[in-house]
């Protein structure tokens, strides 16, 4: 498994703030080329550092409260 360098971490942090940013927007913020961003994103997905997940708004289905719990469990 590969490790993340500082640029990878910055990409992940920026996507955490707004996951809809395209590679051009990320590139401008990081002062690198959009091709570099795209290459790094492919690697982050391939190495399973990033995943695409759809989140449903439970209130739209009549549920009054939504709770999201994230756990990291060691085996």
Coordinates of C-alpha atoms in Angstrom, one line a residue:
X1 CA 0.0 0.0 0.0
X2 CA 1.3 3.4 -0.9
X3 CA 1.6 6.4 1.5
X4 CA 0.2 9.9 1.2
X5 CA 2.5 12.8 0.6
X6 CA 1.7 16.5 1.5
X7 CA 0.0 17.1 -1.9
X8 CA -2.2 14.1 -1.5
X9 CA -3.2 15.2 2.0
X10 CA -4.0 18.7 0.7
X11 CA -6.2 17.2 -2.1
X12 CA -8.1 15.0 0.4
X13 CA -8.6 18.0 2.8
X14 CA -9.9 20.2 0.0
X15 CA -12.3 17.5 -1.1
X16 CA -13.4 17.1 2.5
X17 CA -14.4 20.8 2.4
X18 CA -16.2 20.5 -1.0
X19 CA -16.2 17.1 -2.7
X20 CA -17.7 18.7 -5.9
X21 CA -14.5 20.6 -6.8
X22 CA -13.1 19.6 -10.2
X23 CA -9.4 19.0 -10.9
X24 CA -8.9 22.5 -12.4
X25 CA -10.2 24.1 -9.2
X26 CA -8.1 21.9 -7.0
X27 CA -5.0 22.5 -9.2
X28 CA -5.4 26.3 -8.9
X29 CA -5.7 26.1 -5.1
X30 CA -2.6 23.9 -4.9
X31 CA -0.6 25.6 -7.6
X32 CA -0.1 22.4 -9.6
X33 CA -1.4 21.2 -13.0
X34 CA -4.8 19.7 -13.4
X35 CA -3.2 16.7 -15.0
X36 CA -1.2 16.2 -11.8
X37 CA -4.4 16.4 -9.7
X38 CA -6.2 13.9 -12.0
X39 CA -3.3 11.5 -11.8
X40 CA -3.2 11.7 -8.0
X41 CA -7.0 11.3 -7.7
X42 CA -6.8 8.2 -9.8
X43 CA -4.1 6.8 -7.5
X44 CA -6.1 7.8 -4.3
X45 CA -9.1 5.9 -5.6
X46 CA -7.1 3.0 -6.8
X47 CA -5.3 2.6 -3.5
X48 CA -8.7 3.1 -1.7
X49 CA -7.8 6.2 0.2
X50 CA -10.9 7.8 -1.4
X51 CA -14.4 6.4 -2.0
X52 CA -17.5 7.9 -3.6
X53 CA -20.5 7.6 -1.3
X54 CA -24.0 8.9 -1.8
X55 CA -25.7 10.4 1.3
X56 CA -29.4 10.4 1.6
X57 CA -31.3 13.1 3.5
X58 CA -33.4 11.0 5.9
X59 CA -35.8 13.9 6.6
X60 CA -36.9 13.6 2.9
X61 CA -38.2 10.1 3.8
X62 CA -40.0 11.2 6.9
X63 CA -37.4 10.4 9.5
X64 CA -37.1 13.4 11.9
X65 CA -33.5 12.8 13.1
X66 CA -30.4 11.9 11.3
X67 CA -27.3 10.5 13.0
X68 CA -24.0 9.6 11.2
X69 CA -21.5 7.6 13.1
X70 CA -18.1 6.8 11.7
X71 CA -16.0 4.0 13.3
X72 CA -12.5 2.9 12.7
X73 CA -12.2 -0.6 14.1
X74 CA -8.8 -2.4 14.2
X75 CA -8.9 -6.1 13.5

